[in-house]
Amino acid sequence: MAKTDVLKPLMDVGPGPLIVDGGLATELESAGCKLQGDPLWSARLLHTNPQAIKDAHYRFLCAGADVITTATYQASVEGFTRHLDITPEQANQLIMSGVTLARDTVKHFMADQPPSDRRVPLVAGSVGPYGAFLHNGSEYTGAYAAEMSVEVRQVVVLHTLYHLATHGSTFPFSQPWRKPENRISSIAELSLEWMNQGSAFIGGCCRISPAHIAELRRQIYGNVSGSDASQRGQERPYRE
């Protein structure tokens, strides 16, 4: 991910790339949250278990993430009103709460840290593709076209973008994985190659855990703050 004029001030705050967190939903599942088959996926926890989201954010921060992503990939006004039986206004507030949870967790994490030159972590708004809220895999196949007009797709995305932006999150521009023909290198092994290509953000997605992020940070910077930071986050989750 190359630097842009918009993001450059956020990135020029220290040496090396910013490390993005991993798979929030899969980390929540590893902590016991039941997400499989849920049309709202991890976004439901904004309504039912926000503390679990805070704890997962905290674990990624302890592992060395410089950027944490909101639990809003599957969040939309349409999806929340359909599956939670709440009003559009309540749905709007729920989307915004994803940013609040992340920002509050960053604040408490920094308060827990000993004085250091560590960068203050950023919050990135996670916005799923047009078909994500349909919960039928159409964000991967493009088959949502038959069910949604262009106007409806625009409304779903713009509603989410507006509430995340106005509530103080940044928007990452990501690139998908490309699987090598012969082997799959670890994210830490590939990180130096990505750095040499000018990447300003390096992180993971599904199945990338705090342990992977700690390994990534060690590969890039040599160590993480404290010993076995990902385990430290498991032992002492964030609590208000």
PDB file of C-alpha atoms in Angstrom:
ATOM      1  CA  MET A   1       0.000   0.000   0.000  1.00  0.00           C
ATOM      2  CA  ALA A   2       1.695   3.173  -1.162  1.00  0.00           C
ATOM      3  CA  LYS A   3       1.534   6.447   0.733  1.00  0.00           C
ATOM      4  CA  THR A   4      -1.044   9.011  -0.339  1.00  0.00           C
ATOM      5  CA  ASP A   5      -1.336  12.704   0.451  1.00  0.00           C
ATOM      6  CA  VAL A   6      -4.340  11.978   2.687  1.00  0.00           C
ATOM      7  CA  LEU A   7      -2.691   9.255   4.761  1.00  0.00           C
ATOM      8  CA  LYS A   8       0.888  10.548   4.728  1.00  0.00           C
ATOM      9  CA  PRO A   9       0.586  12.634   7.947  1.00  0.00           C
ATOM     10  CA  LEU A  10      -0.686   9.528   9.748  1.00  0.00           C
ATOM     11  CA  MET A  11       2.205   7.402   8.543  1.00  0.00           C
ATOM     12  CA  ASP A  12       5.085   9.816   9.040  1.00  0.00           C
ATOM     13  CA  VAL A  13       5.108   9.425  12.805  1.00  0.00           C
ATOM     14  CA  GLY A  14       7.924   6.912  13.151  1.00  0.00           C
ATOM     15  CA  PRO A  15      10.213   4.536  11.316  1.00  0.00           C
ATOM     16  CA  GLY A  16       8.876   1.607   9.372  1.00  0.00           C
ATOM     17  CA  PRO A  17       5.395   0.659   8.220  1.00  0.00           C
ATOM     18  CA  LEU A  18       2.284   0.724  10.362  1.00  0.00           C
ATOM     19  CA  ILE A  19       1.220  -2.750  11.465  1.00  0.00           C
ATOM     20  CA  VAL A  20      -2.483  -3.458  10.978  1.00  0.00           C
ATOM     21  CA  ASP A  21      -4.330  -5.980  13.131  1.00  0.00           C
ATOM     22  CA  GLY A  22      -5.491  -9.382  11.915  1.00  0.00           C
ATOM     23  CA  GLY A  23      -8.791 -11.215  11.676  1.00  0.00           C
ATOM     24  CA  LEU A  24     -11.108  -9.637  14.217  1.00  0.00           C
ATOM     25  CA  ALA A  25     -13.970 -12.077  13.637  1.00  0.00           C
ATOM     26  CA  THR A  26     -11.789 -15.163  13.817  1.00  0.00           C
ATOM     27  CA  GLU A  27     -10.126 -13.797  16.952  1.00  0.00           C
ATOM     28  CA  LEU A  28     -13.584 -13.342  18.470  1.00  0.00           C
ATOM     29  CA  GLU A  29     -14.447 -16.916  17.515  1.00  0.00           C
ATOM     30  CA  SER A  30     -11.268 -18.179  19.153  1.00  0.00           C
ATOM     31  CA  ALA A  31     -12.447 -16.434  22.334  1.00  0.00           C
ATOM     32  CA  GLY A  32     -15.707 -18.389  22.233  1.00  0.00           C
ATOM     33  CA  CYS A  33     -18.055 -16.069  20.336  1.00  0.00           C
ATOM     34  CA  LYS A  34     -20.500 -17.906  18.066  1.00  0.00           C
ATOM     35  CA  LEU A  35     -20.483 -16.170  14.680  1.00  0.00           C
ATOM     36  CA  GLN A  36     -20.841 -18.915  12.076  1.00  0.00           C
ATOM     37  CA  GLY A  37     -24.168 -18.724  10.264  1.00  0.00           C
ATOM     38  CA  ASP A  38     -25.035 -15.334  11.754  1.00  0.00           C
ATOM     39  CA  PRO A  39     -26.173 -12.900   9.033  1.00  0.00           C
ATOM     40  CA  LEU A  40     -24.549 -10.047  10.968  1.00  0.00           C
ATOM     41  CA  TRP A  41     -21.340 -11.964  11.664  1.00  0.00           C
ATOM     42  CA  SER A  42     -19.117 -10.105  14.161  1.00  0.00           C
ATOM     43  CA  ALA A  43     -21.194  -6.920  13.835  1.00  0.00           C
ATOM     44  CA  ARG A  44     -23.894  -8.525  16.002  1.00  0.00           C
ATOM     45  CA  LEU A  45     -21.534  -8.261  18.963  1.00  0.00           C
ATOM     46  CA  LEU A  46     -21.756  -4.476  18.762  1.00  0.00           C
ATOM     47  CA  HIS A  47     -25.284  -5.057  20.080  1.00  0.00           C
ATOM     48  CA  THR A  48     -24.894  -8.164  22.233  1.00  0.00           C
ATOM     49  CA  ASN A  49     -21.318  -8.270  23.533  1.00  0.00           C
ATOM     50  CA  PRO A  50     -19.286  -5.096  22.966  1.00  0.00           C
ATOM     51  CA  GLN A  51     -16.868  -6.128  25.722  1.00  0.00           C
ATOM     52  CA  ALA A  52     -15.711  -9.083  23.616  1.00  0.00           C
ATOM     53  CA  ILE A  53     -14.840  -6.650  20.824  1.00  0.00           C
ATOM     54  CA  LYS A  54     -12.871  -4.445  23.223  1.00  0.00           C
ATOM     55  CA  ASP A  55     -10.962  -7.455  24.513  1.00  0.00           C
ATOM     56  CA  ALA A  56     -10.063  -8.577  20.979  1.00  0.00           C
ATOM     57  CA  HIS A  57      -8.913  -5.064  20.048  1.00  0.00           C
ATOM     58  CA  TYR A  58      -6.808  -4.991  23.211  1.00  0.00           C
ATOM     59  CA  ARG A  59      -5.120  -8.294  22.398  1.00  0.00           C
ATOM     60  CA  PHE A  60      -4.104  -7.035  18.959  1.00  0.00           C
ATOM     61  CA  LEU A  61      -2.745  -3.839  20.491  1.00  0.00           C
ATOM     62  CA  CYS A  62      -0.736  -5.819  23.035  1.00  0.00           C
ATOM     63  CA  ALA A  63       0.671  -7.885  20.166  1.00  0.00           C
ATOM     64  CA  GLY A  64       1.981  -4.731  18.517  1.00  0.00           C
ATOM     65  CA  ALA A  65      -0.708  -3.534  16.108  1.00  0.00           C
ATOM     66  CA  ASP A  66      -0.460   0.154  15.178  1.00  0.00           C
ATOM     67  CA  VAL A  67      -3.904   0.098  13.529  1.00  0.00           C
ATOM     68  CA  ILE A  68      -7.044  -1.684  14.716  1.00  0.00           C
ATOM     69  CA  THR A  69     -10.087  -2.142  12.509  1.00  0.00           C
ATOM     70  CA  THR A  70     -13.664  -1.604  13.635  1.00  0.00           C
ATOM     71  CA  ALA A  71     -16.126  -4.488  13.974  1.00  0.00           C
ATOM     72  CA  THR A  72     -18.269  -3.092  11.164  1.00  0.00           C
ATOM     73  CA  TYR A  73     -17.440  -5.202   8.098  1.00  0.00           C
ATOM     74  CA  GLN A  74     -20.946  -6.703   8.135  1.00  0.00           C
ATOM     75  CA  ALA A  75     -22.624  -3.618   9.605  1.00  0.00           C
ATOM     76  CA  SER A  76     -25.304  -1.705   7.713  1.00  0.00           C
ATOM     77  CA  VAL A  77     -28.541   0.052   8.525  1.00  0.00           C
ATOM     78  CA  GLU A  78     -30.439  -2.442   6.368  1.00  0.00           C
ATOM     79  CA  GLY A  79     -28.816  -5.438   8.036  1.00  0.00           C
ATOM     80  CA  PHE A  80     -29.305  -4.182  11.576  1.00  0.00           C
ATOM     81  CA  THR A  81     -32.934  -3.203  11.103  1.00  0.00           C
ATOM     82  CA  ARG A  82     -33.676  -6.533   9.438  1.00  0.00           C
ATOM     83  CA  HIS A  83     -31.946  -8.845  11.913  1.00  0.00           C
ATOM     84  CA  LEU A  84     -31.999  -6.940  15.215  1.00  0.00           C
ATOM     85  CA  ASP A  85     -35.482  -5.435  14.988  1.00  0.00           C
ATOM     86  CA  ILE A  86     -34.199  -1.940  15.735  1.00  0.00           C
ATOM     87  CA  THR A  87     -34.926   1.423  14.149  1.00  0.00           C
ATOM     88  CA  PRO A  88     -32.724   3.022  11.468  1.00  0.00           C
ATOM     89  CA  GLU A  89     -31.580   5.613  14.007  1.00  0.00           C
ATOM     90  CA  GLN A  90     -30.579   2.880  16.451  1.00  0.00           C
ATOM     91  CA  ALA A  91     -28.766   1.133  13.609  1.00  0.00           C
ATOM     92  CA  ASN A  92     -26.850   4.330  12.846  1.00  0.00           C
ATOM     93  CA  GLN A  93     -25.802   4.594  16.480  1.00  0.00           C
ATOM     94  CA  LEU A  94     -24.716   0.962  16.484  1.00  0.00           C
ATOM     95  CA  ILE A  95     -22.459   1.523  13.475  1.00  0.00           C
ATOM     96  CA  MET A  96     -20.890   4.539  15.172  1.00  0.00           C
ATOM     97  CA  SER A  97     -20.377   2.513  18.346  1.00  0.00           C
ATOM     98  CA  GLY A  98     -17.860   0.366  16.482  1.00  0.00           C
ATOM     99  CA  VAL A  99     -15.561   3.377  16.226  1.00  0.00           C
ATOM    100  CA  THR A 100     -16.194   4.392  19.834  1.00  0.00           C
ATOM    101  CA  LEU A 101     -15.279   0.919  21.099  1.00  0.00           C
ATOM    102  CA  ALA A 102     -12.024   0.927  19.156  1.00  0.00           C
ATOM    103  CA  ARG A 103     -11.037   4.457  20.158  1.00  0.00           C
ATOM    104  CA  ASP A 104     -11.835   3.823  23.820  1.00  0.00           C
ATOM    105  CA  THR A 105      -9.730   0.661  23.733  1.00  0.00           C
ATOM    106  CA  VAL A 106      -6.785   2.576  22.248  1.00  0.00           C
ATOM    107  CA  LYS A 107      -7.102   5.192  24.991  1.00  0.00           C
ATOM    108  CA  HIS A 108      -7.112   2.609  27.770  1.00  0.00           C
ATOM    109  CA  PHE A 109      -4.301   0.629  26.152  1.00  0.00           C
ATOM    110  CA  MET A 110      -2.052   3.683  25.997  1.00  0.00           C
ATOM    111  CA  ALA A 111      -2.873   4.510  29.616  1.00  0.00           C
ATOM    112  CA  ASP A 112      -1.767   0.999  30.595  1.00  0.00           C
ATOM    113  CA  GLN A 113       1.607   1.286  28.839  1.00  0.00           C
ATOM    114  CA  PRO A 114       4.829   2.455  30.482  1.00  0.00           C
ATOM    115  CA  PRO A 115       6.291   5.634  28.953  1.00  0.00           C
ATOM    116  CA  SER A 116       7.745   4.813  25.528  1.00  0.00           C
ATOM    117  CA  ASP A 117       8.134   6.137  22.012  1.00  0.00           C
ATOM    118  CA  ARG A 118       5.438   3.827  20.681  1.00  0.00           C
ATOM    119  CA  ARG A 119       3.106   5.404  18.161  1.00  0.00           C
ATOM    120  CA  VAL A 120      -0.457   6.046  19.281  1.00  0.00           C
ATOM    121  CA  PRO A 121      -2.504   3.373  17.469  1.00  0.00           C
ATOM    122  CA  LEU A 122      -4.972   4.424  14.794  1.00  0.00           C
ATOM    123  CA  VAL A 123      -8.547   3.247  14.221  1.00  0.00           C
ATOM    124  CA  ALA A 124      -9.510   2.166  10.704  1.00  0.00           C
ATOM    125  CA  GLY A 125     -13.105   1.839   9.542  1.00  0.00           C
ATOM    126  CA  SER A 126     -13.910  -1.644   8.218  1.00  0.00           C
ATOM    127  CA  VAL A 127     -16.442  -1.485   5.368  1.00  0.00           C
ATOM    128  CA  GLY A 128     -17.603  -4.663   3.664  1.00  0.00           C
ATOM    129  CA  PRO A 129     -18.450  -4.878  -0.066  1.00  0.00           C
ATOM    130  CA  TYR A 130     -21.933  -4.273  -1.443  1.00  0.00           C
ATOM    131  CA  GLY A 131     -23.129  -7.837  -0.934  1.00  0.00           C
ATOM    132  CA  ALA A 132     -21.740  -8.391   2.553  1.00  0.00           C
ATOM    133  CA  PHE A 133     -24.975  -7.687   4.417  1.00  0.00           C
ATOM    134  CA  LEU A 134     -26.858 -10.230   2.246  1.00  0.00           C
ATOM    135  CA  HIS A 135     -24.868 -12.987   3.993  1.00  0.00           C
ATOM    136  CA  ASN A 136     -24.867 -15.268   0.957  1.00  0.00           C
ATOM    137  CA  GLY A 137     -21.289 -15.011  -0.242  1.00  0.00           C
ATOM    138  CA  SER A 138     -22.227 -12.589  -2.987  1.00  0.00           C
ATOM    139  CA  GLU A 139     -19.446 -10.186  -2.022  1.00  0.00           C
ATOM    140  CA  TYR A 140     -17.131 -12.834  -3.490  1.00  0.00           C
ATOM    141  CA  THR A 141     -19.224 -13.870  -6.495  1.00  0.00           C
ATOM    142  CA  GLY A 142     -20.858 -10.565  -7.465  1.00  0.00           C
ATOM    143  CA  ALA A 143     -24.264 -12.282  -7.530  1.00  0.00           C
ATOM    144  CA  TYR A 144     -25.882  -9.513  -5.497  1.00  0.00           C
ATOM    145  CA  ALA A 145     -26.734  -7.633  -8.706  1.00  0.00           C
ATOM    146  CA  ALA A 146     -29.956  -9.579  -9.160  1.00  0.00           C
ATOM    147  CA  GLU A 147     -31.160  -8.698  -5.683  1.00  0.00           C
ATOM    148  CA  MET A 148     -29.978  -5.103  -5.319  1.00  0.00           C
ATOM    149  CA  SER A 149     -30.217  -2.119  -7.575  1.00  0.00           C
ATOM    150  CA  VAL A 150     -27.216   0.169  -7.985  1.00  0.00           C
ATOM    151  CA  GLU A 151     -29.034   2.792  -5.935  1.00  0.00           C
ATOM    152  CA  VAL A 152     -29.589   0.391  -3.026  1.00  0.00           C
ATOM    153  CA  ARG A 153     -25.949  -0.738  -3.062  1.00  0.00           C
ATOM    154  CA  GLN A 154     -24.834   2.883  -2.947  1.00  0.00           C
ATOM    155  CA  VAL A 155     -27.111   3.626   0.005  1.00  0.00           C
ATOM    156  CA  VAL A 156     -25.840   0.622   1.986  1.00  0.00           C
ATOM    157  CA  VAL A 157     -22.201   1.588   1.486  1.00  0.00           C
ATOM    158  CA  LEU A 158     -22.609   5.345   1.883  1.00  0.00           C
ATOM    159  CA  HIS A 159     -24.583   4.972   5.125  1.00  0.00           C
ATOM    160  CA  THR A 160     -21.757   2.933   6.623  1.00  0.00           C
ATOM    161  CA  LEU A 161     -18.970   5.136   5.263  1.00  0.00           C
ATOM    162  CA  TYR A 162     -20.645   8.304   6.506  1.00  0.00           C
ATOM    163  CA  HIS A 163     -21.067   7.108  10.074  1.00  0.00           C
ATOM    164  CA  LEU A 164     -17.566   5.680  10.320  1.00  0.00           C
ATOM    165  CA  ALA A 165     -15.968   8.803   8.847  1.00  0.00           C
ATOM    166  CA  THR A 166     -17.878  11.303  10.938  1.00  0.00           C
ATOM    167  CA  HIS A 167     -17.074   9.324  14.074  1.00  0.00           C
ATOM    168  CA  GLY A 168     -13.326   9.553  13.616  1.00  0.00           C
ATOM    169  CA  SER A 169     -11.963   6.515  11.773  1.00  0.00           C
ATOM    170  CA  THR A 170      -9.615   6.403   8.807  1.00  0.00           C
ATOM    171  CA  PHE A 171     -10.236   4.330   5.707  1.00  0.00           C
ATOM    172  CA  PRO A 172      -7.566   1.872   4.566  1.00  0.00           C
ATOM    173  CA  PHE A 173      -7.154   0.959   0.911  1.00  0.00           C
ATOM    174  CA  SER A 174      -6.205  -2.688   0.937  1.00  0.00           C
ATOM    175  CA  GLN A 175      -4.951  -5.205  -1.568  1.00  0.00           C
ATOM    176  CA  PRO A 176      -5.981  -8.880  -1.455  1.00  0.00           C
ATOM    177  CA  TRP A 177      -3.663 -11.809  -0.949  1.00  0.00           C
ATOM    178  CA  ARG A 178      -2.226 -13.534  -3.997  1.00  0.00           C
ATOM    179  CA  LYS A 179      -1.373 -17.169  -3.325  1.00  0.00           C
ATOM    180  CA  PRO A 180       2.060 -18.274  -4.603  1.00  0.00           C
ATOM    181  CA  GLU A 181       2.072 -21.296  -6.884  1.00  0.00           C
ATOM    182  CA  ASN A 182       4.362 -23.520  -4.814  1.00  0.00           C
ATOM    183  CA  ARG A 183       4.084 -22.420  -1.187  1.00  0.00           C
ATOM    184  CA  ILE A 184       2.429 -19.969   1.114  1.00  0.00           C
ATOM    185  CA  SER A 185       4.994 -17.829   2.908  1.00  0.00           C
ATOM    186  CA  SER A 186       4.208 -16.546   6.362  1.00  0.00           C
ATOM    187  CA  ILE A 187       3.112 -12.961   6.750  1.00  0.00           C
ATOM    188  CA  ALA A 188       6.297 -12.242   8.698  1.00  0.00           C
ATOM    189  CA  GLU A 189       8.507 -13.666   5.945  1.00  0.00           C
ATOM    190  CA  LEU A 190       6.778 -11.583   3.319  1.00  0.00           C
ATOM    191  CA  SER A 191       6.838  -8.396   5.373  1.00  0.00           C
ATOM    192  CA  LEU A 192      10.403  -7.433   4.467  1.00  0.00           C
ATOM    193  CA  GLU A 193       9.618  -7.869   0.769  1.00  0.00           C
ATOM    194  CA  TRP A 194       6.551  -5.664   1.144  1.00  0.00           C
ATOM    195  CA  MET A 195       8.602  -3.047   3.002  1.00  0.00           C
ATOM    196  CA  ASN A 196      11.151  -2.988   0.191  1.00  0.00           C
ATOM    197  CA  GLN A 197       8.295  -2.408  -2.253  1.00  0.00           C
ATOM    198  CA  GLY A 198       7.258   0.678  -0.306  1.00  0.00           C
ATOM    199  CA  SER A 199       4.344  -0.672   1.746  1.00  0.00           C
ATOM    200  CA  ALA A 200       3.237   1.721   4.458  1.00  0.00           C
ATOM    201  CA  PHE A 201       0.685  -0.611   6.100  1.00  0.00           C
ATOM    202  CA  ILE A 202       1.239  -4.336   6.678  1.00  0.00           C
ATOM    203  CA  GLY A 203      -1.248  -6.585   8.438  1.00  0.00           C
ATOM    204  CA  GLY A 204      -3.601  -9.490   8.113  1.00  0.00           C
ATOM    205  CA  CYS A 205      -7.187 -10.601   7.777  1.00  0.00           C
ATOM    206  CA  CYS A 206      -9.061 -13.822   8.542  1.00  0.00           C
ATOM    207  CA  ARG A 207      -7.132 -16.351  10.657  1.00  0.00           C
ATOM    208  CA  ILE A 208      -4.369 -13.847  11.443  1.00  0.00           C
ATOM    209  CA  SER A 209      -4.200 -13.813  15.236  1.00  0.00           C
ATOM    210  CA  PRO A 210      -2.434 -11.605  17.782  1.00  0.00           C
ATOM    211  CA  ALA A 211       0.354 -14.200  17.836  1.00  0.00           C
ATOM    212  CA  HIS A 212       0.870 -13.685  14.093  1.00  0.00           C
ATOM    213  CA  ILE A 213       0.928  -9.905  14.582  1.00  0.00           C
ATOM    214  CA  ALA A 214       3.519 -10.246  17.354  1.00  0.00           C
ATOM    215  CA  GLU A 215       5.654 -12.356  14.999  1.00  0.00           C
ATOM    216  CA  LEU A 216       5.214  -9.746  12.278  1.00  0.00           C
ATOM    217  CA  ARG A 217       6.300  -6.946  14.588  1.00  0.00           C
ATOM    218  CA  ARG A 218       9.372  -8.895  15.673  1.00  0.00           C
ATOM    219  CA  GLN A 219      10.284  -9.465  12.038  1.00  0.00           C
ATOM    220  CA  ILE A 220      10.019  -5.755  11.230  1.00  0.00           C
ATOM    221  CA  TYR A 221      11.189  -4.078  14.419  1.00  0.00           C
ATOM    222  CA  GLY A 222      13.049  -6.810  16.275  1.00  0.00           C
ATOM    223  CA  ASN A 223      10.725  -7.000  19.269  1.00  0.00           C
ATOM    224  CA  VAL A 224       7.374  -6.008  20.683  1.00  0.00           C
ATOM    225  CA  SER A 225       6.592  -3.953  23.762  1.00  0.00           C
ATOM    226  CA  GLY A 226       7.106  -6.338  26.651  1.00  0.00           C
ATOM    227  CA  SER A 227       7.669 -10.100  26.624  1.00  0.00           C
ATOM    228  CA  ASP A 228       5.199 -12.195  24.651  1.00  0.00           C
ATOM    229  CA  ALA A 229       2.784  -9.318  24.197  1.00  0.00           C
ATOM    230  CA  SER A 230       0.045 -11.385  22.602  1.00  0.00           C
ATOM    231  CA  GLN A 231      -0.015 -13.680  25.644  1.00  0.00           C
ATOM    232  CA  ARG A 232      -0.045 -10.633  27.919  1.00  0.00           C
ATOM    233  CA  GLY A 233      -3.186  -9.449  26.175  1.00  0.00           C
ATOM    234  CA  GLN A 234      -4.800 -12.846  26.747  1.00  0.00           C
ATOM    235  CA  GLU A 235      -3.976 -12.753  30.431  1.00  0.00           C
ATOM    236  CA  ARG A 236      -5.084  -9.185  31.088  1.00  0.00           C
ATOM    237  CA  PRO A 237      -7.882  -8.167  28.723  1.00  0.00           C
ATOM    238  CA  TYR A 238      -9.098  -4.625  28.618  1.00  0.00           C
ATOM    239  CA  ARG A 239     -11.684  -3.790  31.253  1.00  0.00           C
ATOM    240  CA  GLU A 240     -13.247  -0.436  32.037  1.00  0.00           C
TER     241      GLU A 240
END
